[in-house]
PDB file of C-alpha atoms in Angstrom:
ATOM      1  CA  MET I   1     -71.746  13.612 -42.812  1.00 46.00           C
ATOM      2  CA  SER I   2     -74.695  12.868 -40.548  1.00 43.00           C
ATOM      3  CA  LEU I   3     -74.945  14.027 -36.945  1.00 47.00           C
ATOM      4  CA  THR I   4     -78.131  12.114 -36.196  1.00 43.00           C
ATOM      5  CA  ASN I   5     -76.456  10.109 -33.440  1.00 42.00           C
ATOM      6  CA  LEU I   6     -75.850  13.334 -31.530  1.00 44.00           C
ATOM      7  CA  HIS I   7     -79.446  14.483 -31.407  1.00 42.00           C
ATOM      8  CA  THR I   8     -80.160  12.763 -28.101  1.00 42.00           C
ATOM      9  CA  ASP I   9     -77.622  15.001 -26.354  1.00 42.00           C
ATOM     10  CA  HIS I  10     -78.890  18.551 -26.013  1.00 53.00           C
ATOM     11  CA  ARG I  11     -75.727  19.664 -24.214  1.00 77.00           C
ATOM     12  CA  ARG I  12     -73.306  19.524 -27.064  1.00 88.00           C
ATOM     13  CA  ALA I  13     -72.369  22.282 -29.447  1.00 92.00           C
ATOM     14  CA  LEU I  14     -70.561  22.435 -32.759  1.00 94.00           C
ATOM     15  CA  THR I  15     -68.158  25.366 -32.579  1.00 93.00           C
ATOM     16  CA  PHE I  16     -66.796  27.402 -35.467  1.00 94.00           C
ATOM     17  CA  PRO I  17     -64.645  30.524 -35.816  1.00 92.00           C
ATOM     18  CA  ILE I  18     -65.642  33.676 -37.628  1.00 92.00           C
ATOM     19  CA  GLY I  19     -62.973  36.343 -37.591  1.00 85.00           C
ATOM     20  CA  THR I  20     -61.567  36.480 -34.071  1.00 86.00           C
ATOM     21  CA  SER I  21     -64.788  35.208 -32.477  1.00 90.00           C
ATOM     22  CA  MET I  22     -65.872  31.658 -31.697  1.00 92.00           C
ATOM     23  CA  TYR I  23     -69.511  30.658 -32.096  1.00 94.00           C
ATOM     24  CA  GLY I  24     -71.484  27.512 -31.387  1.00 93.00           C
ATOM     25  CA  ILE I  25     -74.670  25.771 -32.525  1.00 94.00           C
ATOM     26  CA  ASP I  26     -76.494  23.179 -30.461  1.00 92.00           C
ATOM     27  CA  VAL I  27     -76.072  19.831 -32.235  1.00 94.00           C
ATOM     28  CA  SER I  28     -79.747  19.012 -31.732  1.00 92.00           C
ATOM     29  CA  ASN I  29     -80.401  21.521 -34.517  1.00 95.00           C
ATOM     30  CA  ILE I  30     -77.985  19.893 -36.967  1.00 96.00           C
ATOM     31  CA  LEU I  31     -79.179  17.349 -39.513  1.00 95.00           C
ATOM     32  CA  SER I  32     -75.863  17.051 -41.327  1.00 94.00           C
ATOM     33  CA  PHE I  33     -73.123  19.033 -42.994  1.00 90.00           C
ATOM     34  CA  SER I  34     -71.840  18.640 -46.543  1.00 93.00           C
ATOM     35  CA  ASP I  35     -69.680  20.051 -49.311  1.00 91.00           C
ATOM     36  CA  SER I  36     -72.690  20.891 -51.485  1.00 92.00           C
ATOM     37  CA  PHE I  37     -71.819  24.591 -51.747  1.00 93.00           C
ATOM     38  CA  GLY I  38     -71.418  24.275 -55.512  1.00 92.00           C
ATOM     39  CA  GLU I  39     -74.989  22.983 -55.801  1.00 94.00           C
ATOM     40  CA  ILE I  40     -76.597  26.125 -54.362  1.00 94.00           C
ATOM     41  CA  LYS I  41     -78.956  27.889 -56.773  1.00 94.00           C
ATOM     42  CA  TYR I  42     -78.071  31.541 -56.356  1.00 91.00           C
ATOM     43  CA  ALA I  43     -80.819  34.039 -55.712  1.00 84.00           C
ATOM     44  CA  THR I  44     -81.489  36.726 -58.311  1.00 82.00           C
ATOM     45  CA  GLU I  45     -82.084  39.364 -55.638  1.00 79.00           C
ATOM     46  CA  HIS I  46     -79.227  40.627 -53.460  1.00 83.00           C
ATOM     47  CA  VAL I  47     -79.903  40.448 -49.737  1.00 87.00           C
ATOM     48  CA  ASP I  48     -77.049  40.591 -47.235  1.00 86.00           C
ATOM     49  CA  GLY I  49     -76.477  37.129 -45.814  1.00 91.00           C
ATOM     50  CA  PHE I  50     -78.806  35.311 -48.224  1.00 93.00           C
ATOM     51  CA  ILE I  51     -77.144  33.107 -50.845  1.00 94.00           C
ATOM     52  CA  GLY I  52     -79.966  31.166 -52.491  1.00 94.00           C
ATOM     53  CA  TYR I  53     -81.639  27.768 -52.369  1.00 95.00           C
ATOM     54  CA  LEU I  54     -80.552  24.165 -52.074  1.00 95.00           C
ATOM     55  CA  ASP I  55     -82.450  20.956 -52.742  1.00 94.00           C
ATOM     56  CA  PHE I  56     -81.870  18.974 -49.557  1.00 92.00           C
ATOM     57  CA  ARG I  57     -83.703  15.697 -48.976  1.00 89.00           C
ATOM     58  CA  ASN I  58     -86.288  16.686 -51.603  1.00 90.00           C
ATOM     59  CA  THR I  59     -86.935  19.966 -49.814  1.00 92.00           C
ATOM     60  CA  LEU I  60     -85.985  23.369 -51.219  1.00 95.00           C
ATOM     61  CA  VAL I  61     -84.289  25.151 -48.327  1.00 95.00           C
ATOM     62  CA  GLN I  62     -82.960  28.679 -47.993  1.00 95.00           C
ATOM     63  CA  VAL I  63     -79.197  29.017 -47.615  1.00 96.00           C
ATOM     64  CA  PHE I  64     -77.609  31.833 -45.603  1.00 96.00           C
ATOM     65  CA  GLU I  65     -74.016  32.957 -45.258  1.00 95.00           C
ATOM     66  CA  CYS I  66     -73.297  32.807 -41.531  1.00 95.00           C
ATOM     67  CA  ALA I  67     -70.415  35.316 -41.466  1.00 94.00           C
ATOM     68  CA  THR I  68     -72.236  37.962 -43.494  1.00 92.00           C
ATOM     69  CA  SER I  69     -75.421  37.497 -41.472  1.00 92.00           C
ATOM     70  CA  LEU I  70     -73.402  38.206 -38.313  1.00 91.00           C
ATOM     71  CA  SER I  71     -71.822  41.320 -39.878  1.00 89.00           C
ATOM     72  CA  HIS I  72     -68.417  39.679 -40.402  1.00 91.00           C
ATOM     73  CA  SER I  73     -66.429  39.363 -43.605  1.00 91.00           C
ATOM     74  CA  LYS I  74     -66.131  35.900 -45.145  1.00 93.00           C
ATOM     75  CA  GLU I  75     -62.753  34.264 -44.620  1.00 93.00           C
ATOM     76  CA  ARG I  76     -62.733  32.916 -48.163  1.00 94.00           C
ATOM     77  CA  ASP I  77     -63.129  36.456 -49.532  1.00 94.00           C
ATOM     78  CA  THR I  78     -60.020  37.450 -47.585  1.00 93.00           C
ATOM     79  CA  ILE I  79     -58.168  34.455 -49.023  1.00 95.00           C
ATOM     80  CA  VAL I  80     -59.227  35.256 -52.597  1.00 96.00           C
ATOM     81  CA  GLU I  81     -58.074  38.843 -52.101  1.00 96.00           C
ATOM     82  CA  LEU I  82     -54.709  37.635 -50.802  1.00 96.00           C
ATOM     83  CA  ILE I  83     -54.299  35.331 -53.814  1.00 97.00           C
ATOM     84  CA  SER I  84     -54.843  38.337 -56.085  1.00 97.00           C
ATOM     85  CA  GLU I  85     -52.344  40.408 -54.105  1.00 97.00           C
ATOM     86  CA  ILE I  86     -49.711  37.689 -54.394  1.00 97.00           C
ATOM     87  CA  LYS I  87     -50.122  37.710 -58.167  1.00 97.00           C
ATOM     88  CA  ILE I  88     -49.421  41.443 -58.073  1.00 97.00           C
ATOM     89  CA  TYR I  89     -46.334  40.834 -55.898  1.00 97.00           C
ATOM     90  CA  GLN I  90     -45.038  38.330 -58.456  1.00 97.00           C
ATOM     91  CA  GLN I  91     -45.348  40.809 -61.303  1.00 98.00           C
ATOM     92  CA  ALA I  92     -43.886  43.611 -59.160  1.00 97.00           C
ATOM     93  CA  HIS I  93     -40.625  41.690 -58.741  1.00 97.00           C
ATOM     94  CA  ILE I  94     -40.430  40.904 -62.445  1.00 98.00           C
ATOM     95  CA  ASP I  95     -40.892  44.637 -63.062  1.00 98.00           C
ATOM     96  CA  TRP I  96     -38.244  45.381 -60.401  1.00 98.00           C
ATOM     97  CA  MET I  97     -35.695  43.274 -62.261  1.00 98.00           C
ATOM     98  CA  ASP I  98     -36.644  44.872 -65.591  1.00 98.00           C
ATOM     99  CA  ALA I  99     -36.269  48.359 -64.126  1.00 98.00           C
ATOM    100  CA  LEU I 100     -32.852  47.485 -62.701  1.00 98.00           C
ATOM    101  CA  GLU I 101     -31.654  46.162 -66.049  1.00 98.00           C
ATOM    102  CA  HIS I 102     -32.918  49.298 -67.757  1.00 98.00           C
ATOM    103  CA  SER I 103     -30.970  51.470 -65.312  1.00 97.00           C
ATOM    104  CA  ILE I 104     -27.816  49.413 -65.803  1.00 97.00           C
ATOM    105  CA  ARG I 105     -28.013  49.651 -69.587  1.00 97.00           C
ATOM    106  CA  SER I 106     -29.229  53.248 -69.896  1.00 96.00           C
ATOM    107  CA  GLY I 107     -27.629  54.958 -66.924  1.00 95.00           C
ATOM    108  CA  GLU I 108     -31.032  56.320 -65.854  1.00 96.00           C
ATOM    109  CA  PRO I 109     -31.750  56.481 -62.095  1.00 95.00           C
ATOM    110  CA  PHE I 110     -33.132  53.355 -60.430  1.00 97.00           C
ATOM    111  CA  THR I 111     -36.089  54.493 -58.305  1.00 96.00           C
ATOM    112  CA  LYS I 112     -37.543  51.246 -56.971  1.00 96.00           C
ATOM    113  CA  ALA I 113     -37.108  50.079 -53.371  1.00 96.00           C
ATOM    114  CA  ARG I 114     -33.725  48.533 -52.570  1.00 96.00           C
ATOM    115  CA  ASP I 115     -34.640  47.652 -48.988  1.00 96.00           C
ATOM    116  CA  PRO I 116     -36.569  44.300 -48.921  1.00 96.00           C
ATOM    117  CA  HIS I 117     -38.670  45.697 -46.067  1.00 97.00           C
ATOM    118  CA  ALA I 118     -39.712  48.758 -48.081  1.00 96.00           C
ATOM    119  CA  CYS I 119     -41.413  47.288 -51.153  1.00 96.00           C
ATOM    120  CA  ALA I 120     -45.147  46.521 -50.979  1.00 95.00           C
ATOM    121  CA  PHE I 121     -44.491  42.794 -50.703  1.00 96.00           C
ATOM    122  CA  GLY I 122     -41.892  43.286 -47.959  1.00 96.00           C
ATOM    123  CA  GLN I 123     -44.286  45.440 -45.949  1.00 96.00           C
ATOM    124  CA  TRP I 124     -46.902  42.702 -46.183  1.00 96.00           C
ATOM    125  CA  PHE I 125     -44.473  39.830 -45.604  1.00 96.00           C
ATOM    126  CA  TYR I 126     -42.899  41.220 -42.434  1.00 96.00           C
ATOM    127  CA  SER I 127     -46.237  42.127 -40.880  1.00 96.00           C
ATOM    128  CA  TYR I 128     -48.277  39.061 -41.875  1.00 94.00           C
ATOM    129  CA  LYS I 129     -49.178  36.626 -39.080  1.00 92.00           C
ATOM    130  CA  THR I 130     -50.632  33.151 -39.481  1.00 91.00           C
ATOM    131  CA  ASP I 131     -51.246  30.104 -37.286  1.00 88.00           C
ATOM    132  CA  ASP I 132     -51.306  27.853 -40.361  1.00 92.00           C
ATOM    133  CA  ASP I 133     -48.137  25.749 -40.152  1.00 95.00           C
ATOM    134  CA  GLY I 134     -48.290  24.749 -43.814  1.00 96.00           C
ATOM    135  CA  LEU I 135     -48.571  28.343 -44.975  1.00 96.00           C
ATOM    136  CA  ARG I 136     -45.845  29.455 -42.579  1.00 96.00           C
ATOM    137  CA  ALA I 137     -43.489  26.776 -43.949  1.00 96.00           C
ATOM    138  CA  LEU I 138     -43.981  28.161 -47.463  1.00 96.00           C
ATOM    139  CA  LEU I 139     -43.535  31.749 -46.317  1.00 96.00           C
ATOM    140  CA  ASP I 140     -40.256  30.825 -44.611  1.00 95.00           C
ATOM    141  CA  LYS I 141     -38.845  29.862 -48.016  1.00 96.00           C
ATOM    142  CA  ILE I 142     -39.399  33.352 -49.389  1.00 95.00           C
ATOM    143  CA  GLU I 143     -37.306  35.627 -47.200  1.00 96.00           C
ATOM    144  CA  GLN I 144     -33.844  34.705 -48.499  1.00 96.00           C
ATOM    145  CA  PRO I 145     -34.517  34.909 -52.250  1.00 97.00           C
ATOM    146  CA  HIS I 146     -36.420  38.142 -51.645  1.00 97.00           C
ATOM    147  CA  LYS I 147     -33.457  39.618 -49.786  1.00 97.00           C
ATOM    148  CA  ASP I 148     -31.097  38.385 -52.497  1.00 97.00           C
ATOM    149  CA  ILE I 149     -33.125  40.145 -55.181  1.00 97.00           C
ATOM    150  CA  HIS I 150     -33.190  43.497 -53.396  1.00 97.00           C
ATOM    151  CA  SER I 151     -29.470  43.301 -52.595  1.00 97.00           C
ATOM    152  CA  LEU I 152     -28.798  43.423 -56.343  1.00 97.00           C
ATOM    153  CA  GLY I 153     -29.749  47.073 -56.574  1.00 96.00           C
ATOM    154  CA  ASP I 154     -26.697  48.575 -54.874  1.00 96.00           C
ATOM    155  CA  LYS I 155     -24.366  45.778 -55.960  1.00 97.00           C
ATOM    156  CA  LEU I 156     -25.062  45.891 -59.701  1.00 98.00           C
ATOM    157  CA  LEU I 157     -25.367  49.652 -59.931  1.00 97.00           C
ATOM    158  CA  ASP I 158     -22.013  50.013 -58.170  1.00 97.00           C
ATOM    159  CA  MET I 159     -20.524  47.542 -60.668  1.00 97.00           C
ATOM    160  CA  THR I 160     -21.986  49.581 -63.524  1.00 97.00           C
ATOM    161  CA  SER I 161     -20.535  52.810 -62.117  1.00 96.00           C
ATOM    162  CA  ALA I 162     -17.142  51.086 -61.944  1.00 96.00           C
ATOM    163  CA  GLY I 163     -17.345  50.243 -65.654  1.00 96.00           C
ATOM    164  CA  ASP I 164     -18.449  46.600 -65.317  1.00 97.00           C
ATOM    165  CA  GLN I 165     -21.795  46.993 -67.107  1.00 97.00           C
ATOM    166  CA  ASP I 166     -21.594  43.731 -69.039  1.00 97.00           C
ATOM    167  CA  GLU I 167     -20.748  41.754 -65.915  1.00 98.00           C
ATOM    168  CA  ALA I 168     -23.653  43.419 -64.079  1.00 97.00           C
ATOM    169  CA  VAL I 169     -26.058  42.480 -66.871  1.00 98.00           C
ATOM    170  CA  GLU I 170     -24.802  38.886 -66.820  1.00 98.00           C
ATOM    171  CA  MET I 171     -25.136  38.640 -63.045  1.00 98.00           C
ATOM    172  CA  LEU I 172     -28.688  39.980 -63.303  1.00 98.00           C
ATOM    173  CA  ARG I 173     -29.481  37.341 -65.936  1.00 98.00           C
ATOM    174  CA  ILE I 174     -28.265  34.611 -63.590  1.00 98.00           C
ATOM    175  CA  GLU I 175     -30.316  36.008 -60.696  1.00 97.00           C
ATOM    176  CA  ARG I 176     -33.430  35.994 -62.863  1.00 97.00           C
ATOM    177  CA  GLN I 177     -32.956  32.242 -63.299  1.00 97.00           C
ATOM    178  CA  THR I 178     -32.208  31.594 -59.631  1.00 97.00           C
ATOM    179  CA  SER I 179     -33.421  34.013 -56.942  1.00 97.00           C
ATOM    180  CA  LEU I 180     -36.304  35.477 -58.949  1.00 98.00           C
ATOM    181  CA  LYS I 181     -37.461  32.095 -60.237  1.00 98.00           C
ATOM    182  CA  LYS I 182     -37.392  30.651 -56.704  1.00 97.00           C
ATOM    183  CA  LEU I 183     -39.382  33.605 -55.359  1.00 98.00           C
ATOM    184  CA  LEU I 184     -41.991  33.388 -58.119  1.00 98.00           C
ATOM    185  CA  ARG I 185     -42.280  29.607 -57.804  1.00 98.00           C
ATOM    186  CA  THR I 186     -42.786  29.740 -54.033  1.00 97.00           C
ATOM    187  CA  LEU I 187     -45.355  32.520 -54.347  1.00 98.00           C
ATOM    188  CA  GLY I 188     -47.143  30.298 -56.871  1.00 97.00           C
ATOM    189  CA  HIS I 189     -47.121  27.422 -54.387  1.00 97.00           C
ATOM    190  CA  ILE I 190     -48.633  29.757 -51.779  1.00 97.00           C
ATOM    191  CA  GLN I 191     -51.403  30.719 -54.199  1.00 97.00           C
ATOM    192  CA  ASP I 192     -52.174  27.038 -54.806  1.00 97.00           C
ATOM    193  CA  TYR I 193     -52.110  26.322 -51.070  1.00 97.00           C
ATOM    194  CA  LEU I 194     -54.535  29.166 -50.393  1.00 97.00           C
ATOM    195  CA  LYS I 195     -56.864  28.081 -53.204  1.00 96.00           C
ATOM    196  CA  ASN I 196     -56.957  24.546 -51.798  1.00 95.00           C
ATOM    197  CA  SER I 197     -57.818  25.921 -48.349  1.00 93.00           C
ATOM    198  CA  ILE I 198     -61.120  27.297 -49.624  1.00 94.00           C
ATOM    199  CA  HIS I 199     -63.813  24.698 -48.982  1.00 93.00           C
ATOM    200  CA  PRO I 200     -67.092  26.187 -47.700  1.00 96.00           C
ATOM    201  CA  ILE I 201     -69.118  23.866 -45.515  1.00 96.00           C
ATOM    202  CA  VAL I 202     -72.915  23.737 -45.758  1.00 97.00           C
ATOM    203  CA  LEU I 203     -74.625  23.078 -42.437  1.00 96.00           C
ATOM    204  CA  HIS I 204     -78.147  21.691 -42.743  1.00 97.00           C
ATOM    205  CA  LEU I 205     -80.348  22.677 -39.822  1.00 97.00           C
ATOM    206  CA  THR I 206     -83.579  21.411 -38.285  1.00 96.00           C
ATOM    207  CA  LYS I 207     -86.048  22.281 -35.557  1.00 94.00           C
ATOM    208  CA  ASP I 208     -87.384  18.796 -34.839  1.00 92.00           C
ATOM    209  CA  GLY I 209     -84.381  16.584 -35.643  1.00 90.00           C
ATOM    210  CA  ARG I 210     -85.962  15.304 -38.866  1.00 92.00           C
ATOM    211  CA  THR I 211     -87.322  18.077 -41.083  1.00 94.00           C
ATOM    212  CA  PRO I 212     -84.967  20.427 -42.966  1.00 96.00           C
ATOM    213  CA  TRP I 213     -85.347  24.011 -41.736  1.00 96.00           C
ATOM    214  CA  PHE I 214     -82.653  26.071 -43.473  1.00 97.00           C
ATOM    215  CA  SER I 215     -78.947  25.795 -44.250  1.00 97.00           C
ATOM    216  CA  MET I 216     -76.005  28.030 -43.502  1.00 96.00           C
ATOM    217  CA  VAL I 217     -72.521  28.251 -44.973  1.00 97.00           C
ATOM    218  CA  LEU I 218     -69.379  28.261 -42.831  1.00 97.00           C
ATOM    219  CA  ASP I 219     -65.779  28.684 -43.922  1.00 95.00           C
ATOM    220  CA  ASN I 220     -64.483  26.524 -41.054  1.00 93.00           C
ATOM    221  CA  ILE I 221     -65.782  24.316 -38.301  1.00 92.00           C
ATOM    222  CA  GLY I 222     -64.144  23.584 -34.964  1.00 90.00           C
ATOM    223  CA  ASP I 223     -64.973  20.889 -32.434  1.00 89.00           C
ATOM    224  CA  ILE I 224     -68.059  19.342 -30.892  1.00 90.00           C
ATOM    225  CA  ILE I 225     -67.945  20.451 -27.271  1.00 87.00           C
ATOM    226  CA  ASP I 226     -69.841  19.159 -24.260  1.00 86.00           C
ATOM    227  CA  TYR I 227     -71.234  22.003 -22.181  1.00 82.00           C
ATOM    228  CA  SER I 228     -73.488  22.484 -19.221  1.00 78.00           C
ATOM    229  CA  PRO I 229     -76.410  24.915 -19.509  1.00 74.00           C
ATOM    230  CA  VAL I 230     -75.395  26.394 -16.167  1.00 72.00           C
ATOM    231  CA  ALA I 231     -72.083  27.368 -17.754  1.00 70.00           C
ATOM    232  CA  MET I 232     -73.879  29.646 -20.225  1.00 79.00           C
ATOM    233  CA  ASP I 233     -74.213  33.305 -19.272  1.00 78.00           C
ATOM    234  CA  ASN I 234     -77.334  34.876 -20.730  1.00 72.00           C
ATOM    235  CA  LEU I 235     -76.445  38.061 -22.570  1.00 61.00           C
ATOM    236  CA  LYS I 236     -79.368  40.227 -21.541  1.00 55.00           C
ATOM    237  CA  THR I 237     -77.608  43.460 -22.391  1.00 48.00           C
ATOM    238  CA  ILE I 238     -76.510  42.403 -25.847  1.00 51.00           C
ATOM    239  CA  ASP I 239     -77.803  44.207 -28.935  1.00 55.00           C
ATOM    240  CA  GLN I 240     -81.158  42.615 -29.734  1.00 57.00           C
ATOM    241  CA  SER I 241     -80.231  42.524 -33.418  1.00 64.00           C
ATOM    242  CA  THR I 242     -77.449  40.020 -32.646  1.00 77.00           C
ATOM    243  CA  PRO I 243     -78.802  36.434 -32.575  1.00 90.00           C
ATOM    244  CA  ILE I 244     -76.810  35.247 -29.564  1.00 89.00           C
ATOM    245  CA  GLU I 245     -78.420  33.075 -26.901  1.00 88.00           C
ATOM    246  CA  GLY I 246     -75.567  33.281 -24.426  1.00 88.00           C
ATOM    247  CA  TYR I 247     -71.886  32.926 -23.727  1.00 88.00           C
ATOM    248  CA  VAL I 248     -70.578  29.481 -22.821  1.00 88.00           C
ATOM    249  CA  ARG I 249     -67.510  29.428 -20.602  1.00 80.00           C
ATOM    250  CA  ASP I 250     -65.534  26.270 -21.225  1.00 71.00           C
ATOM    251  CA  PRO I 251     -62.941  25.775 -18.455  1.00 65.00           C
ATOM    252  CA  SER I 252     -61.183  23.001 -20.409  1.00 67.00           C
ATOM    253  CA  GLY I 253     -60.988  24.778 -23.741  1.00 69.00           C
ATOM    254  CA  GLU I 254     -62.166  27.750 -25.764  1.00 76.00           C
ATOM    255  CA  SER I 255     -65.302  29.605 -24.736  1.00 86.00           C
ATOM    256  CA  PHE I 256     -67.857  30.548 -27.368  1.00 90.00           C
ATOM    257  CA  MET I 257     -71.063  32.427 -28.104  1.00 91.00           C
ATOM    258  CA  MET I 258     -74.087  30.207 -28.591  1.00 91.00           C
ATOM    259  CA  LEU I 259     -76.141  31.189 -31.623  1.00 93.00           C
ATOM    260  CA  SER I 260     -79.892  31.425 -31.275  1.00 92.00           C
ATOM    261  CA  LEU I 261     -80.980  29.856 -34.551  1.00 95.00           C
ATOM    262  CA  GLU I 262     -84.545  31.066 -34.034  1.00 94.00           C
ATOM    263  CA  GLN I 263     -83.318  34.665 -33.896  1.00 92.00           C
ATOM    264  CA  PHE I 264     -80.834  34.075 -36.703  1.00 94.00           C
ATOM    265  CA  TYR I 265     -83.570  32.793 -39.013  1.00 94.00           C
ATOM    266  CA  GLU I 266     -86.036  35.465 -37.900  1.00 92.00           C
ATOM    267  CA  HIS I 267     -83.569  38.256 -38.715  1.00 89.00           C
ATOM    268  CA  ALA I 268     -82.547  36.667 -42.013  1.00 88.00           C
ATOM    269  CA  SER I 269     -86.166  36.114 -43.070  1.00 86.00           C
ATOM    270  CA  ALA I 270     -87.049  39.717 -42.170  1.00 85.00           C
ATOM    271  CA  LYS I 271     -84.329  40.962 -44.546  1.00 82.00           C
ATOM    272  CA  LEU I 272     -85.745  38.773 -47.301  1.00 80.00           C
ATOM    273  CA  SER I 273     -89.263  40.037 -46.703  1.00 76.00           C
ATOM    274  CA  LYS I 274     -88.151  43.670 -46.903  1.00 73.00           C
ATOM    275  CA  ALA I 275     -86.387  42.914 -50.185  1.00 63.00           C
ATOM    276  CA  GLY I 276     -89.669  41.701 -51.578  1.00 58.00           C
TER     277      GLY I 276
END
């Protein structure tokens, strides 16, 4: 998508979140943004923040990871980690059911958590916060089947103690096909939802409005915001290693830190030079 039509206005910024912070880039420095992340030729050397090279408009440009360059973790790494954790939670509840059946049949103690808040998944589920309505809607479908599964511990073991072992085994079989299947299916839907939310955006940058300079990768972009230079506080006391030009106070919306692309590129290039 081209932003050429915005280059005449030097008082507009493209904002984007990284972690809990909001940043901005003056649109006069933006040639375009694209979904060409998969076309990046990865560098053989490892340098924090540097990804590799991209052929953009017949020019080989350097590509930097914005979050890593600003000493933040990448949101997509957090998402990939969560997807892996959910897979573990799925298997943990299959194992929970297997352990309960073993205890029912063998009479050996059942040692796994019976409280739905106490298992690893429950601890994560009841503490996890998200502003994503789609993800929240999926999470809301999990609580009841998860509670139903954990309620089986006391119920079926009491039945077994009362001599109703066969009935307890049959009830467990039914719950595998209902509560457990619903839990596993919904967790699978959440994994798919999270995978589909990963779409890195490549921002192609320029100094003169025409010539490619370098590119940076963002996990998300926000809005294009009009701002007045007088609304930007210069951060004279900020750490000189942080490429921030100033702090823009937006009375009608969210304030943000304006990136100094000159400093950003200078710092990134210095890391590359030291790496040889």
